[in-house]
Short mmCIF file of C-alpha atoms in Angstrom, two decimals:
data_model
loop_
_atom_site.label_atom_id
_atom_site.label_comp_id
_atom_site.label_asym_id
_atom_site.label_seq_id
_atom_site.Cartn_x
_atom_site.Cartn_y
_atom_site.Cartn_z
CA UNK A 75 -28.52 24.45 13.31
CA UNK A 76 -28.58 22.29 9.91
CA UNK A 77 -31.29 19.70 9.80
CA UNK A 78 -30.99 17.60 7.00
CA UNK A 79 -32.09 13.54 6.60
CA UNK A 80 -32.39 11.39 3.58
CA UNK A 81 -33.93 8.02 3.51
CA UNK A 82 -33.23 6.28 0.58
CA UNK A 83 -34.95 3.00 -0.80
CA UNK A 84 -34.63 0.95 -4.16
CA UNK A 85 -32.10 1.00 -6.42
CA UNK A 86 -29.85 3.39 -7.22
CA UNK A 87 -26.70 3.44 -9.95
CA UNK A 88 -23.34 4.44 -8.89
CA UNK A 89 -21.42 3.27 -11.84
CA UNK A 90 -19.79 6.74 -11.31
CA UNK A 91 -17.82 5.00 -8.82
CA UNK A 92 -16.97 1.52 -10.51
CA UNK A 93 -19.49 -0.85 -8.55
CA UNK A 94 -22.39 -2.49 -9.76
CA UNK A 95 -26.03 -1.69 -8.74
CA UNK A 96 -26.48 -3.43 -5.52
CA UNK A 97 -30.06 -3.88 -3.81
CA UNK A 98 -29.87 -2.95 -0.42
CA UNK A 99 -32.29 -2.20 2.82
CA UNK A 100 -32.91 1.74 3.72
CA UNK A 101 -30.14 3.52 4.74
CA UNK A 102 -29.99 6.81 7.14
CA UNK A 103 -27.85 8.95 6.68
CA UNK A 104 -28.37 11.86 9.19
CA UNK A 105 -26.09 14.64 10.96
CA UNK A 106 -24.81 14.23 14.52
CA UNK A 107 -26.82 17.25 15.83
CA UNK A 108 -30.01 15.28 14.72
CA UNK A 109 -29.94 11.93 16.18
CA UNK A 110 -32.27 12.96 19.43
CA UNK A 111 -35.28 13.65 16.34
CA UNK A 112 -34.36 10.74 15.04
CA UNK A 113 -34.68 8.71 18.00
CA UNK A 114 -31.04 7.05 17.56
CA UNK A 115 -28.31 6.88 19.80
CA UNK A 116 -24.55 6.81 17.96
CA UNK A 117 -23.76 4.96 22.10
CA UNK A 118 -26.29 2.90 21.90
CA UNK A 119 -25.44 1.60 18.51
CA UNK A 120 -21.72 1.09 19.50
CA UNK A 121 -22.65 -1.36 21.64
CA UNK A 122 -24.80 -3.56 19.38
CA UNK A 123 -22.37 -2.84 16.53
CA UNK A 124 -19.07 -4.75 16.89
CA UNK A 125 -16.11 -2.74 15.20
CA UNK A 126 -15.33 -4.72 11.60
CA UNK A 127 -11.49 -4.65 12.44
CA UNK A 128 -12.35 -6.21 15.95
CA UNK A 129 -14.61 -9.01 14.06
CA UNK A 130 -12.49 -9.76 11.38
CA UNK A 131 -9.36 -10.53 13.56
CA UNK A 132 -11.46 -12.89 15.93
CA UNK A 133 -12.39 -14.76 12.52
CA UNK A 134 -9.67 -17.94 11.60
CA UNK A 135 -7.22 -16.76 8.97
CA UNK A 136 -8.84 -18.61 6.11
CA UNK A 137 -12.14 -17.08 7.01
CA UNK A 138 -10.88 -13.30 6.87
CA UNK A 139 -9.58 -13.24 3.49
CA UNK A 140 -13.21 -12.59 2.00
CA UNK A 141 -14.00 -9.64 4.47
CA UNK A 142 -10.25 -8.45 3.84
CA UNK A 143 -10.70 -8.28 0.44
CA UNK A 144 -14.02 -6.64 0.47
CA UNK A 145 -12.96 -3.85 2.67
CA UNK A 146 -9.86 -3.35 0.08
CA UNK A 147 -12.17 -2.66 -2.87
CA UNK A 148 -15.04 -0.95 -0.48
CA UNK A 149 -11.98 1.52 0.07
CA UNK A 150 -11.39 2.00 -3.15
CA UNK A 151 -14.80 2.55 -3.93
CA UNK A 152 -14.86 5.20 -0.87
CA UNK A 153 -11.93 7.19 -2.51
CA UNK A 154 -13.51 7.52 -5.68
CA UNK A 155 -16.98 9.12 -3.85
CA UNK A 156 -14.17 11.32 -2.68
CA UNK A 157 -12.88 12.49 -5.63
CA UNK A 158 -16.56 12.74 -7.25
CA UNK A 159 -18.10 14.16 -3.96
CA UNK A 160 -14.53 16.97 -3.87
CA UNK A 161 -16.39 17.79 -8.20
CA UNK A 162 -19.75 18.59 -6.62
CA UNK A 163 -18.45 20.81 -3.63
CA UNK A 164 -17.21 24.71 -3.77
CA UNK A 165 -15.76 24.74 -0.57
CA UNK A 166 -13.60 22.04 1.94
CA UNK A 167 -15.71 20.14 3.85
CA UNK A 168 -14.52 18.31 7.15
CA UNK A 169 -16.04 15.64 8.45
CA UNK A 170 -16.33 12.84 10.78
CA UNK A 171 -18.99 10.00 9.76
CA UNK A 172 -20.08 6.64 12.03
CA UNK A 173 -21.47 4.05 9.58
CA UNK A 174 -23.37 1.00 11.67
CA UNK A 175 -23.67 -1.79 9.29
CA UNK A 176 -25.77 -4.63 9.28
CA UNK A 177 -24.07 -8.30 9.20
CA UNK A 178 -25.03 -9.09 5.83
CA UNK A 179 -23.20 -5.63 5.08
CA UNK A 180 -26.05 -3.39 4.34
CA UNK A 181 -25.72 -0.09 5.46
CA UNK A 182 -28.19 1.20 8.30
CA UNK A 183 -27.11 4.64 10.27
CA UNK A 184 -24.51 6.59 8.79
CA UNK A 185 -23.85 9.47 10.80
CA UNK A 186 -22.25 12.36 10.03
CA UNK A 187 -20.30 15.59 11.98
CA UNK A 188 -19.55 18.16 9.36
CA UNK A 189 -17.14 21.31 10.50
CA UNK A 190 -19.11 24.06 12.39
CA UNK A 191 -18.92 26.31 9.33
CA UNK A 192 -19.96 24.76 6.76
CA UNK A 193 -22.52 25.72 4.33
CA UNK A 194 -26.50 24.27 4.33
CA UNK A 195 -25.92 24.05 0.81
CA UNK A 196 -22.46 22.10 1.22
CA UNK A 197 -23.96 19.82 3.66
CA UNK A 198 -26.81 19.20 1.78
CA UNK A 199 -24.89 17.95 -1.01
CA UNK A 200 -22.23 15.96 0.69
CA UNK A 201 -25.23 14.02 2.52
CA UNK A 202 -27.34 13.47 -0.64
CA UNK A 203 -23.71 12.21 -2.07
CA UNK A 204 -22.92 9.96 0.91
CA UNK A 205 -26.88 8.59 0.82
CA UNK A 206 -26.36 7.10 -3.02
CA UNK A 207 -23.09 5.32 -1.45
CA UNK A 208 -24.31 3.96 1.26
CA UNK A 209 -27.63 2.88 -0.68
CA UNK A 210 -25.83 1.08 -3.44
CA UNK A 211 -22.48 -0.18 -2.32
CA UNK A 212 -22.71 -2.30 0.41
CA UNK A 213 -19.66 -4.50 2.23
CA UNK A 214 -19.78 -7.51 0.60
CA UNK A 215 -18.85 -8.98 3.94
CA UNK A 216 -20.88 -11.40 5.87
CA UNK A 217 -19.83 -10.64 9.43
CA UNK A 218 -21.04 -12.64 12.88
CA UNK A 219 -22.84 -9.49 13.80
CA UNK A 220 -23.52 -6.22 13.10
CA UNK A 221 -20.47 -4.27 12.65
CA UNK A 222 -19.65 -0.40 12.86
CA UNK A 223 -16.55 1.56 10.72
CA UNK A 224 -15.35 5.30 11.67
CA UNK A 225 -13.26 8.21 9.70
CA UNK A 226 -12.51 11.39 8.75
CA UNK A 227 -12.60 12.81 5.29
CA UNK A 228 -11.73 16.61 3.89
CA UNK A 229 -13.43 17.24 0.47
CA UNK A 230 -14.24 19.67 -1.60
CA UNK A 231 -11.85 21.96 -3.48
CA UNK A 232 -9.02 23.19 -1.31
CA UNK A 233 -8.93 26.72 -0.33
CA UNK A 234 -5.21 26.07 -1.57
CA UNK A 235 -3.38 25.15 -4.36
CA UNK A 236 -0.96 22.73 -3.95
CA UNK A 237 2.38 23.62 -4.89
CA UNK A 238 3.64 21.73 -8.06
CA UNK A 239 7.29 20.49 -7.69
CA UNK A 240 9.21 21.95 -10.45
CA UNK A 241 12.52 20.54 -11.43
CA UNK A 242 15.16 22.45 -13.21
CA UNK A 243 18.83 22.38 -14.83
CA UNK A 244 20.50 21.80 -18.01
CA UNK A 245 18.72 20.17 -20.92
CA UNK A 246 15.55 19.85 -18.55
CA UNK A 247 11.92 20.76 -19.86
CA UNK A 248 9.37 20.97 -16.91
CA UNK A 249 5.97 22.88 -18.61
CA UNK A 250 4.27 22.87 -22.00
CA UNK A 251 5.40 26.07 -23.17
CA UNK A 252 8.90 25.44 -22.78
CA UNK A 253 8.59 22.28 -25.11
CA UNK A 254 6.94 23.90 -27.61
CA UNK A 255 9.19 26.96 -27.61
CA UNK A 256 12.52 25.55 -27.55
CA UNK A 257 14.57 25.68 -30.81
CA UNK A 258 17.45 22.80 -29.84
CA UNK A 259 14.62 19.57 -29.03
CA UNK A 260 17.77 17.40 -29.75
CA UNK A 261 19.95 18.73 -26.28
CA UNK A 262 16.27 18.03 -24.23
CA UNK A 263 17.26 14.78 -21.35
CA UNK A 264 15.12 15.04 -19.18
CA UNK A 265 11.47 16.08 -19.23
CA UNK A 266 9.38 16.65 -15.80
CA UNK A 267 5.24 16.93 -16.71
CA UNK A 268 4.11 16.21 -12.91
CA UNK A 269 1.18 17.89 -11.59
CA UNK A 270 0.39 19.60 -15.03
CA UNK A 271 -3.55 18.17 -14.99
CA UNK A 272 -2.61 16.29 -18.66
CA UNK A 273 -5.58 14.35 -19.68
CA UNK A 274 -3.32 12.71 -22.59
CA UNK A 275 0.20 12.70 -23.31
CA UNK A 276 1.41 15.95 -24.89
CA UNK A 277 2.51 15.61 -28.71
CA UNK A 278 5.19 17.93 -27.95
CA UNK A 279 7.20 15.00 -26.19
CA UNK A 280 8.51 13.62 -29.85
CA UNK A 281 10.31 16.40 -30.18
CA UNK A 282 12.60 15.02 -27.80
CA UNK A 283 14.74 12.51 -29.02
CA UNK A 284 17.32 12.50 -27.12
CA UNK A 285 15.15 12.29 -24.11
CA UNK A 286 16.19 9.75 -21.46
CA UNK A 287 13.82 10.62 -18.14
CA UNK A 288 9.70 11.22 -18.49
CA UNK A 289 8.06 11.98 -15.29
CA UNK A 290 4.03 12.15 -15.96
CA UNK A 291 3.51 11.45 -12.00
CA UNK A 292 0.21 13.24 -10.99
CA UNK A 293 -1.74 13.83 -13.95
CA UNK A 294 -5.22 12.39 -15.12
CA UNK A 295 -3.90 9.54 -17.66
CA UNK A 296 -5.82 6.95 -18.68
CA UNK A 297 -3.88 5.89 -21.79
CA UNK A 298 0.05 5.11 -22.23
CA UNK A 299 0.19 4.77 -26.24
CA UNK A 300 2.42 2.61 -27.88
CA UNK A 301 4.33 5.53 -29.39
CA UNK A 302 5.89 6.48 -26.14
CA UNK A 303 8.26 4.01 -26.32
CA UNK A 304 8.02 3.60 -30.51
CA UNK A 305 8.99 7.06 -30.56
CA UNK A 306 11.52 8.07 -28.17
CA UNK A 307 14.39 5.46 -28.53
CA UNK A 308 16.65 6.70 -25.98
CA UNK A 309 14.34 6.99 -23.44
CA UNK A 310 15.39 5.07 -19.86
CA UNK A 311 13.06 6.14 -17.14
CA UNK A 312 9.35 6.80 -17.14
CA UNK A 313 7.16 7.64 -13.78
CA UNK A 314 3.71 7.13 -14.64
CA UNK A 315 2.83 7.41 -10.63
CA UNK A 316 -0.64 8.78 -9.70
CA UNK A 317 -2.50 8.34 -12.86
CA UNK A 318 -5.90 6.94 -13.61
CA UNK A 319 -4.62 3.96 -16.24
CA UNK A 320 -6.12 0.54 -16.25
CA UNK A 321 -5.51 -2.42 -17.80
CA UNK A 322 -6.67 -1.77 -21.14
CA UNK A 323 -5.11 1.15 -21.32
CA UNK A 324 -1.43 0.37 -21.11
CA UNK A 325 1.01 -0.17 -23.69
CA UNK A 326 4.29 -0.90 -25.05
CA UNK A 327 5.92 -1.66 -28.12
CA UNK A 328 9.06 -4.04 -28.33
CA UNK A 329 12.37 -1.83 -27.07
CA UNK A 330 15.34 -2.31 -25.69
CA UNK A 331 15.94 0.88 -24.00
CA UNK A 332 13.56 1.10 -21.35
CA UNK A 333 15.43 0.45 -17.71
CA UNK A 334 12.83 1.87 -14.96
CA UNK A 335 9.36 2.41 -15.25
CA UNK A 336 6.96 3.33 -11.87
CA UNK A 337 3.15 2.71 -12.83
CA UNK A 338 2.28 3.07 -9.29
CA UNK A 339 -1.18 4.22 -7.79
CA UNK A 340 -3.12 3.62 -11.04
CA UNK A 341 -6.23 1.14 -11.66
CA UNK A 342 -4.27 -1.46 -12.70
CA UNK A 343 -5.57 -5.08 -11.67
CA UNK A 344 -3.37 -7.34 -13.27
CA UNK A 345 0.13 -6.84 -14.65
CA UNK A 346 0.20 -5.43 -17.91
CA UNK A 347 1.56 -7.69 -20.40
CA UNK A 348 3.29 -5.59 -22.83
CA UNK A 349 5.73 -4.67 -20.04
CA UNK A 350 7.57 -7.96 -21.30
CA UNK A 351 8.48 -5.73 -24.30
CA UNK A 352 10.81 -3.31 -22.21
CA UNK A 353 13.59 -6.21 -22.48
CA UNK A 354 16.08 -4.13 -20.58
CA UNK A 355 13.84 -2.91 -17.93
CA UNK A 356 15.94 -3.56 -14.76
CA UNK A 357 13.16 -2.04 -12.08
CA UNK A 358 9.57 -2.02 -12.06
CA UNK A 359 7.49 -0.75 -9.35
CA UNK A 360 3.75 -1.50 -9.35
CA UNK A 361 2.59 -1.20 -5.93
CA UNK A 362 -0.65 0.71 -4.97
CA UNK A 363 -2.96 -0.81 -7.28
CA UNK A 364 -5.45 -3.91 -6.39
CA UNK A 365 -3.79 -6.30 -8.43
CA UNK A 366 -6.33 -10.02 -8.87
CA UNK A 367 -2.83 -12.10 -8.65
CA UNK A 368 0.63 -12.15 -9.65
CA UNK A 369 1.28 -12.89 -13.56
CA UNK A 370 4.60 -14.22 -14.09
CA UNK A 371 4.34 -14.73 -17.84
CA UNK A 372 5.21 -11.10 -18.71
CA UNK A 373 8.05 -10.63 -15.78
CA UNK A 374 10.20 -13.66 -16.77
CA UNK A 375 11.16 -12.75 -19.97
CA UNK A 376 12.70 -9.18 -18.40
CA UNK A 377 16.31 -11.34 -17.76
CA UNK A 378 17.81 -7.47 -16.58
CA UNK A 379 14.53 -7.18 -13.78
CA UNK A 380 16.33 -7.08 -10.71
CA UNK A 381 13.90 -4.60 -8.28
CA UNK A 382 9.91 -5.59 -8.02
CA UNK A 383 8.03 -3.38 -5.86
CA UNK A 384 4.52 -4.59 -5.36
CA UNK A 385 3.97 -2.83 -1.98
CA UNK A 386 0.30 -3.09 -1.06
CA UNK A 387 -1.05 -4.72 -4.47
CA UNK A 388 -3.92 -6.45 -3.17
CA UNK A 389 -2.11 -9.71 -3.65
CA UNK A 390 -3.37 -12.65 -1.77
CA UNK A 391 -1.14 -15.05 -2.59
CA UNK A 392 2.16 -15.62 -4.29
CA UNK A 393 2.35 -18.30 -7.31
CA UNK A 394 4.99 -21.18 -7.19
CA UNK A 395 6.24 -19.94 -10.81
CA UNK A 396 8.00 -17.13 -8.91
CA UNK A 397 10.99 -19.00 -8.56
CA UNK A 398 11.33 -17.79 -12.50
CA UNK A 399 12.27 -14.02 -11.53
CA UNK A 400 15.77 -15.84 -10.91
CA UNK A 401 17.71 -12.44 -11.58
CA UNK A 402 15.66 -10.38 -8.97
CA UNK A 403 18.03 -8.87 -6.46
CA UNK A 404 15.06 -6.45 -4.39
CA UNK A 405 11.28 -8.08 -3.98
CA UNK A 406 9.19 -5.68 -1.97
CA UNK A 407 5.93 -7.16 -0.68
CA UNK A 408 5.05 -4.83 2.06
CA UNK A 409 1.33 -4.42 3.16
CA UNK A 410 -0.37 -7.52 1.45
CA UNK A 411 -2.78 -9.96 2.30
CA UNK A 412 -0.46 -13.20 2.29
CA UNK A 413 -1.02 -15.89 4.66
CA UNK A 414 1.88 -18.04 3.34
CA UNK A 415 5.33 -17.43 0.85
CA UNK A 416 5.77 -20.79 -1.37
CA UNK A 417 8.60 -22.52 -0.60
CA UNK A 418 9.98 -22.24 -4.55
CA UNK A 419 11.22 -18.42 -3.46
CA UNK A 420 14.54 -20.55 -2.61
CA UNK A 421 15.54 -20.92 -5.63
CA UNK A 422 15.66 -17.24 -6.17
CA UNK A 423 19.42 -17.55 -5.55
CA UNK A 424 20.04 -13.83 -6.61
CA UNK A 425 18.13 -12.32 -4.04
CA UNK A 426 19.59 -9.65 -1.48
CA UNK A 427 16.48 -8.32 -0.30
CA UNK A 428 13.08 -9.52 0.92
CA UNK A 429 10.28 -7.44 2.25
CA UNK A 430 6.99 -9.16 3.48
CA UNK A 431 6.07 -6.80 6.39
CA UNK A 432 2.70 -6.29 7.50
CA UNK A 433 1.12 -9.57 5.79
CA UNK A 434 -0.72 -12.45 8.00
CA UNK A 435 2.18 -15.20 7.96
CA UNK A 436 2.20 -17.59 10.77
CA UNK A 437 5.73 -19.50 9.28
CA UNK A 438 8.41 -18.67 7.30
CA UNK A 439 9.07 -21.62 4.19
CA UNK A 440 12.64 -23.10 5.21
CA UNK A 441 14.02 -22.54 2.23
CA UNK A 442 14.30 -18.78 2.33
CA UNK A 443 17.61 -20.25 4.03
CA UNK A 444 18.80 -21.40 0.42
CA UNK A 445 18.93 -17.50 -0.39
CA UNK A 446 23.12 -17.18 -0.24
CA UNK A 447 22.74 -13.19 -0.97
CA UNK A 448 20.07 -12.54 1.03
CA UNK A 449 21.39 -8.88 3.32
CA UNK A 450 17.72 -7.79 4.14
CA UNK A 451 14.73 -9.39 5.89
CA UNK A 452 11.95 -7.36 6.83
CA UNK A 453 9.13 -9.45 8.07
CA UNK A 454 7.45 -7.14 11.13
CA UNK A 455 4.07 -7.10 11.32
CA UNK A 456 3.01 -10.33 10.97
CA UNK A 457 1.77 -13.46 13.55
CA UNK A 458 5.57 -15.28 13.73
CA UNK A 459 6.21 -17.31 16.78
CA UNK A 460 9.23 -18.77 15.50
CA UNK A 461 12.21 -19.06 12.58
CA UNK A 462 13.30 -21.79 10.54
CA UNK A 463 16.73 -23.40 12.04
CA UNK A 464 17.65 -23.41 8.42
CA UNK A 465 17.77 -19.53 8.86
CA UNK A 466 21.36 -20.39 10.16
CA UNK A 467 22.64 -20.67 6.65
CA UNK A 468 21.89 -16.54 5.92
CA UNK A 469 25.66 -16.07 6.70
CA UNK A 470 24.98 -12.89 4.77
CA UNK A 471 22.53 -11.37 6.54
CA UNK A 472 22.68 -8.03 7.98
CA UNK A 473 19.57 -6.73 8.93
CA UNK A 474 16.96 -8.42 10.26
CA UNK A 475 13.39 -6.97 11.25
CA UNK A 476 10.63 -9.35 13.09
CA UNK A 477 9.46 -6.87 15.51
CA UNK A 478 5.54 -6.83 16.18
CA UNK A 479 5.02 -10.46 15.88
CA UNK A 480 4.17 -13.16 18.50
CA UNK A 481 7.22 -14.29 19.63
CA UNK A 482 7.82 -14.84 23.34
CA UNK A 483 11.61 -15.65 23.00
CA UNK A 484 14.56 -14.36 21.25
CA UNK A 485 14.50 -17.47 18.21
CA UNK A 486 17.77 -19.79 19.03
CA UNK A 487 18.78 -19.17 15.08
CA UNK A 488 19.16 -15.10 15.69
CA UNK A 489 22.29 -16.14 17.74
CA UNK A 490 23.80 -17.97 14.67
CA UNK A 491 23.97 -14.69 12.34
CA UNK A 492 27.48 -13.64 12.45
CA UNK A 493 26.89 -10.83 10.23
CA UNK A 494 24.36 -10.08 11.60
CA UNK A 495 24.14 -5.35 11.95
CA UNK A 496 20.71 -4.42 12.50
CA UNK A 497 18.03 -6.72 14.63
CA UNK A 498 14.92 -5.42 15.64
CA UNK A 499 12.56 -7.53 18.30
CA UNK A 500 10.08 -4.72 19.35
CA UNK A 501 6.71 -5.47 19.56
CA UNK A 502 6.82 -8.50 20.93
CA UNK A 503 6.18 -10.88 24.02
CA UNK A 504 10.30 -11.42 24.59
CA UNK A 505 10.39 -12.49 28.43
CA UNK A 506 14.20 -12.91 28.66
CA UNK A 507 17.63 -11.93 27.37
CA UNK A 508 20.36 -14.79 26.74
CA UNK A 509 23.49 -13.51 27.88
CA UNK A 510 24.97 -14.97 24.40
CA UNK A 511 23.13 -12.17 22.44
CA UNK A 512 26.10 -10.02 23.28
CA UNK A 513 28.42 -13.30 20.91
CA UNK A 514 26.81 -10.84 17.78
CA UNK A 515 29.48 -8.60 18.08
CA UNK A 516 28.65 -7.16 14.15
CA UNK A 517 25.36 -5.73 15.73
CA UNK A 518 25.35 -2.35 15.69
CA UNK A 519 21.84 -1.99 16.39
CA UNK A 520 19.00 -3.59 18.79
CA UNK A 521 15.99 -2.38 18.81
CA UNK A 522 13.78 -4.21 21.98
CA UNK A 523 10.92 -1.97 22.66
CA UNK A 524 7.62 -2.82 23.45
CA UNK A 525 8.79 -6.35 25.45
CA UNK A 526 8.15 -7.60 29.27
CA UNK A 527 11.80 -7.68 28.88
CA UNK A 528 11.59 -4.28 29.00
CA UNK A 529 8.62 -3.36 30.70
CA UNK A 530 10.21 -1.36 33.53
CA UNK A 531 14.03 -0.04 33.53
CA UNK A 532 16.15 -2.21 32.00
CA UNK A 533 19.50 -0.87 32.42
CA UNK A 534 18.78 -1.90 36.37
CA UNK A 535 16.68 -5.21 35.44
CA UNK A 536 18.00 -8.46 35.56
CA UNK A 537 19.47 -7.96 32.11
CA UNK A 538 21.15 -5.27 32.49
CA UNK A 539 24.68 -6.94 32.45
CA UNK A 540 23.56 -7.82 29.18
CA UNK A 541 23.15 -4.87 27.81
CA UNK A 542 25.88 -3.59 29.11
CA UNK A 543 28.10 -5.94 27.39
CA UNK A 544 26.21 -5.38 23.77
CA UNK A 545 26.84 -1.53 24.74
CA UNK A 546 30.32 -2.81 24.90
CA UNK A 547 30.74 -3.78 22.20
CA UNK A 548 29.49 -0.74 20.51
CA UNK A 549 25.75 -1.78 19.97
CA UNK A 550 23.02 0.95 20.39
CA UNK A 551 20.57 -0.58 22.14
CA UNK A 552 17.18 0.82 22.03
CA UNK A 553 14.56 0.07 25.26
#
């Protein structure tokens, strides 16, 4: 059996990881096999140690954006041990860890269950790795009570390699070689560098002037020079997905040819502001990084922006100024941490589609019913009990999503969408059917699981005659 403990005191620097030193009380980090030496119980501390997620949602919604946000960089922190711990390692490690946290979010047991087969050396090192985390990067949360998190990590270097995507076809380049051998650089489109490892971006791209597509996803970038887009003038779509770039390392000079550009998954914590220089970028995606707020300064002077994706972004809020993206057509705020939309996003007249899914919104603003070409709503996930009457002016609206919420009735303004396609109610405390659902006949879909309405069979319940009459009329109904 592997027996291996490390108690840790004083101060110890992980500015390998990006957080400052942090003076905390000893931490224990021990295996599972070892807890009866140690005189610990991992059942016994379950029960004094409150889960975080459990203690965070009991908090008031003001009071859990500071332990929100702390577990959002504490993650991030956690994925770059990861990466550093996967350097150290030969082989894969699996393993399950317990970590029982005081309230002032000070580590105290961290326990750990390694695979059966892995190496005393391997172990060794991931718990002398694990110990230096837990010692210096606390949860900056103050919690009620002592609180407890669970996972379950693979690192190490994989026993396989995964397979690079490699696209092909006419005037395509996908590997170095290629772009330093070919002898016609001026019939080069599109150029596909994913997954090549690229510390630095290759001088053999200025070859290519012709090029119009750049896809650097995957690599190990920390820089984006100004000559990119200097130096390739017909170039219309760049991927930078997956890369390690942060804010002072992104740049562009002044073009006009630039359409799409994907910086997604990098370090970035505010939006760059030499993006305003890509004057006829029409879709920007930078979702996946832990953004401080939302700049609007660089965005409003891109008058061709019409698709923002800023799906999880770390953004806690969402600034009145908004209301100056007045072109944007698609705004994707998916998996934030917004209690409340401003009411100015009315006056985005030109928008068709708005997600804010899995945020902490207790009201919609009534002016999202100023939005004439609004088609798409997706707010599931949230803590809704109800919809703005004005809703009734979306006569464009087609889809509408606001399952797993809190509402206990279908919301009176539903039944005043008459273009209304694609409704889904699942997830929440619906009681009853109104017979004048089936007055949507444009609905193709309905999507009602997860309601007492539907708790037992509702094709013989009480509302089955009115499903039968949305069935009718040609509307999947899903129970």
């Amino acid at each position: 059996m592997i027996r291996n403990a490390l108690l840790v005191g004083g101060l110890l620097s992980i500015a390998t990881i990006g957080w400052a030193q942090q003076k905390t009380a000893d931490v224990q980090v021990i295996l599972k096999a070892d807890t009866a030496q140690f005189g610990v119980s991992p059942a016994q501390l379950a029960k004094t140690h409150i889960p975080f997620g459990d203690q965070v949602q009991a908090l008031s919604d003001q009071a859990q954006t500071t332990p929100r946000k702390a577990m959002k960089a504490f993650n991030t922190a956690q994925m770059d041990l990861i990466k550093k711990i996967s350097l150290v390692l030969a082989t894969n490690v699996f393993f399950h860890y317990e970590a029982f946290y005081r309230a002032d979010g000070t580590a105290e047991w961290v326990i750990v269950s390694p695979n059966e087969d892995a190496s005393v050396q391997e172990v060794s090192k991931l718990l002398t790795e694990l110990t230096q985390f837990y010692q210096g990067t606390p949860l900056m949360a103050q919690l009620p009570k002592p609180f407890a998190l669970n996972g379950v990590y693979v690192v190490g270097r994989p026993s396989f390699v995964q397979k690079r995507t490699v696209r092909t076809g006419d005037s395509t380049i996908s590997t170095l070689e290629a772009a330093r051998l070919t002898n016609r650089p001026d019939t080069v489109r599109y150029v596909f560098f994913n997954q090549l490892n690229l510390k630095a971006i290759p001088d053999e791209l200025y070859r290519f002037q012709n090029l119009e597509e750049l896809d650097l996803s995957k690599n190990e970038l920390t820089q984006l020079p100004l000559r990119l887009t200097a130096d390739l003038p017909n170039l219309k779509r760049l991927s930078l997905l997956e890369n390690q770039i942060g804010d002072d390392g992104i740049f562009f000079a002044k073009n006009t040819h630039l359409e799409a550009l994907n910086v997604q998954y990098n370090k970035l914590t505010r939006v760059p502001k030499s993006v305003s220089n890509n004057r006829h970028l029409t879709s920007l995606w930078l979702g996946h990084n832990n953004l401080n707020e939302l700049a609007i300064r660089p965005l409003k002077k891109l008058k061709r922006l019409y698709d923002l994706n800023l799906y999880e972004a770390g953004l806690t809020s969402i600034p009145k100024k908004i209301r100056k993206l007045k072109h944007l057509t698609i705004l994707d705020l998916y998996h934030n941490d917004l209690l409340t939309l401003p009411k100015q996003m009315g006056k985005m007249k030109a928008l068709e589609q708005l997600a804010v899914a899995n945020n902490r919104l207790t009201k919609l603003p009534k002016e999202l019913a100023k939005l004439p070409r609004l088609t798409t709503l997706f707010v599931h996930h949230n803590k809704l009990r109800e919809l703005p009457a004005e809703m009734a002016s979306l006569t464009n609206l087609r889809l509408l999503d606001i399952g797993s919420n809190q509402f206990s009735e279908l919301p009176a303004v539903v039944l005043a969408l008459p273009e209304l396609q694609d409704l889904d109610l699942s997830g929440n405390n619906i009681q009853t059917l109104p017979a004048t659902l089936a007055q949507l006949t444009k609905l193709k879909k309905l999507y009602m699981r997860s309601n007492p309405v539907t708790k037992d069979d509702a094709k013989v319940g009480p509302y089955a005659r009115v499903i039968d009459q949305l069935e009718a009329n040609k509307t999947e109904v899903f129970y």
